[in-house]
XYZ file of C-alpha atoms in Angstrom:
166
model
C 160.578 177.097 122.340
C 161.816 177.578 119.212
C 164.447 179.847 119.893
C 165.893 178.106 122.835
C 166.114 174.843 120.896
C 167.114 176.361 117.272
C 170.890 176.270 117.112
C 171.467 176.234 113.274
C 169.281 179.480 112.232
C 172.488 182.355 112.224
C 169.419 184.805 112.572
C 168.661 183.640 116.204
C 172.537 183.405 117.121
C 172.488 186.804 119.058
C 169.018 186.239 120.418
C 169.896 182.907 121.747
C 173.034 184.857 123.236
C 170.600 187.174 125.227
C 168.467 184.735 126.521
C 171.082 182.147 127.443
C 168.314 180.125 129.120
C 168.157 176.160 128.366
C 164.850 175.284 129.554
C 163.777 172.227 130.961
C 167.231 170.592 129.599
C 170.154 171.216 131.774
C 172.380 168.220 132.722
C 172.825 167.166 136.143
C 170.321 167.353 139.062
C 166.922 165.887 139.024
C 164.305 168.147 138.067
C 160.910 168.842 138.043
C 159.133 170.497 135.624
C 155.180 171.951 136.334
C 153.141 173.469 133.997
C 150.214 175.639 135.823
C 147.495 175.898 132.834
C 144.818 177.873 133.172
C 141.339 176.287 131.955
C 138.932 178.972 133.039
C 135.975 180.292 130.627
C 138.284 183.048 129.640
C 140.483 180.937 127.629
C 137.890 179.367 125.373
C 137.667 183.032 123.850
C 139.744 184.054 120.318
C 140.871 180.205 120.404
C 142.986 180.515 123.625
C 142.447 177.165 125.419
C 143.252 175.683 122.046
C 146.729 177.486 122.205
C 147.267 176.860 125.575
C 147.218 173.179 124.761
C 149.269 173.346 122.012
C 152.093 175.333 124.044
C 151.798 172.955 126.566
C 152.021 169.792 123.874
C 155.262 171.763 122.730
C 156.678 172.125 126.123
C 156.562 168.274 126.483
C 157.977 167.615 123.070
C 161.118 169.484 124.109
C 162.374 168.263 127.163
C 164.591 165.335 127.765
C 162.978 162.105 128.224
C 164.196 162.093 131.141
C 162.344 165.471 133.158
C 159.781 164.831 135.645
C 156.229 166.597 134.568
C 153.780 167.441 136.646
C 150.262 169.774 135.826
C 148.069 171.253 137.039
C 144.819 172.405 136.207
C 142.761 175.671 137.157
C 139.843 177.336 136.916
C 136.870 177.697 139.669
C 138.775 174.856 141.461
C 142.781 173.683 141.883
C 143.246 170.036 140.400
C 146.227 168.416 139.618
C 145.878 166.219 136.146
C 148.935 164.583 136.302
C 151.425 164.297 139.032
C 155.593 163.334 138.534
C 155.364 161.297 135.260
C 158.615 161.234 133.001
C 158.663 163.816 129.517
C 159.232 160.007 128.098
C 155.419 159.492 128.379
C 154.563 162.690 126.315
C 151.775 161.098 124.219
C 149.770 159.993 127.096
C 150.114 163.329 128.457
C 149.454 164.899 125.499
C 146.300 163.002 124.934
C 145.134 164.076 128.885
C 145.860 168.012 127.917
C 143.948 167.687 124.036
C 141.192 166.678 126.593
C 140.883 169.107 128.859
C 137.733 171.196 129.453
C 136.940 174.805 130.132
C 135.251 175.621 133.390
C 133.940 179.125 135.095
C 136.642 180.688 137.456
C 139.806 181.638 137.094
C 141.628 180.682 140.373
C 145.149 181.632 139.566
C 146.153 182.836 143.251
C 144.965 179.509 144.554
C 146.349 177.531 141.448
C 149.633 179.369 142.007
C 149.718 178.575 145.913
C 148.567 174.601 145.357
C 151.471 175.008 142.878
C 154.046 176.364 145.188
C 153.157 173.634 147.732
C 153.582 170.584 145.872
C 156.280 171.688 144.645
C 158.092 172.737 147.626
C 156.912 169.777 149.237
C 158.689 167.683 146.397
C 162.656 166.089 146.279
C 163.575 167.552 143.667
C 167.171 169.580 143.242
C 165.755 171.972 140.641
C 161.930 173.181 140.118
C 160.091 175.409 137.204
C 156.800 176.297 136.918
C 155.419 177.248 134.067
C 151.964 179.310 133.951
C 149.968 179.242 131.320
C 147.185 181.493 131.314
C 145.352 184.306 129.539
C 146.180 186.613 132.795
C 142.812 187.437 133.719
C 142.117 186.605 137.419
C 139.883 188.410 139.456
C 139.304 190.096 142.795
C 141.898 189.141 145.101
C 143.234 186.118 142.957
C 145.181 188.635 141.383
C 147.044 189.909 144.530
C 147.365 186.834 145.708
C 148.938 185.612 142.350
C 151.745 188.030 143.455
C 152.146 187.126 145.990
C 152.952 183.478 146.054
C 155.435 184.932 142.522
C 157.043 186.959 144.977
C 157.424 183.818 147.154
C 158.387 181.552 144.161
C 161.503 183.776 143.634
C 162.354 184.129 146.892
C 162.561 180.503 147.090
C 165.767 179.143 147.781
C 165.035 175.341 146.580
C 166.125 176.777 143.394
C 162.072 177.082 141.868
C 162.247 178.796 138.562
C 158.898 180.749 137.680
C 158.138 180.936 134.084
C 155.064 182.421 132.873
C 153.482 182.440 129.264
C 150.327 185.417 129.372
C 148.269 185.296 126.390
């Protein structure tokens, strides 16, 4: 986030050049914006959960007021936490991710399908998802987790994947 959003450092100049990406804030069509977080047991290990909260609470704090938010929450079990609110309403939504718990499971193929869904399923011109997670599924989570990617990309309701692996 830093770099994407740090236009005065001359140090980032040719960085920013090679990753001409603008996330979250491009002009124009609606958007969504959904943040897959992973709240398994895993990430409560070296401080990861905490992280994973933070990144998310930095995600919000640098998108337009404007960008629909949506997240969703996974671990033994797909849940969504909160469902099209506006970036304007960050400190609510910050306040429902500081208070998120870690459970047993780590669901990601199923997370990352329930994902794909709603999102599909949604009017919006222009979709990313964002995952969040410490990359540890298990058993066939993990294939299926490449699965629905491989779908994600594919997609041709212009769904951005993003993923942040601890």
């Amino acid at each position: 986030m830093y770099i994407q959003n740090n236009y005065e450092d001359p140090t980032l100049a040719n960085l920013n050049d090679m990753l001409p990406v603008k996330f979250g804030n491009d002009t124009g069509d609606d958007k969504l914006v959904t943040i897959c977080m992973d709240i398994s047991r895993s990430m409560e290990q070296v401080d990861r959960l905490n992280i994973a909260k933070a990144t998310a609470c930095s995600i919000l704090d640098n998108l337009d007021d404007e960008v629909n938010i949506m997240l969703i929450g996974f671990f033994g079990e797909v849940k969504t936490i909160f469902q099209q609110a506006k970036a304007s309403e960050r400190e609510a939504l910050k306040e429902k991710i500081t208070n998120l718990e870690a459970f047993q499971g780590t669901f990601m193929g199923s997370a990352l399908n329930y994902t794909y869904e709603m999102v599909t399923n949604l009017p919006y011109e222009k979709n990313e998802v964002i995952l969040i997670s410490d990359g540890l599924p298990y058993g066939e989570q993990a294939q299926s987790a490449k699965i629905v990617v491989k779908k994600m990309a594919d997609n041709n309701k212009h769904l951005t994947p993003v993923w942040i692996v601890y």
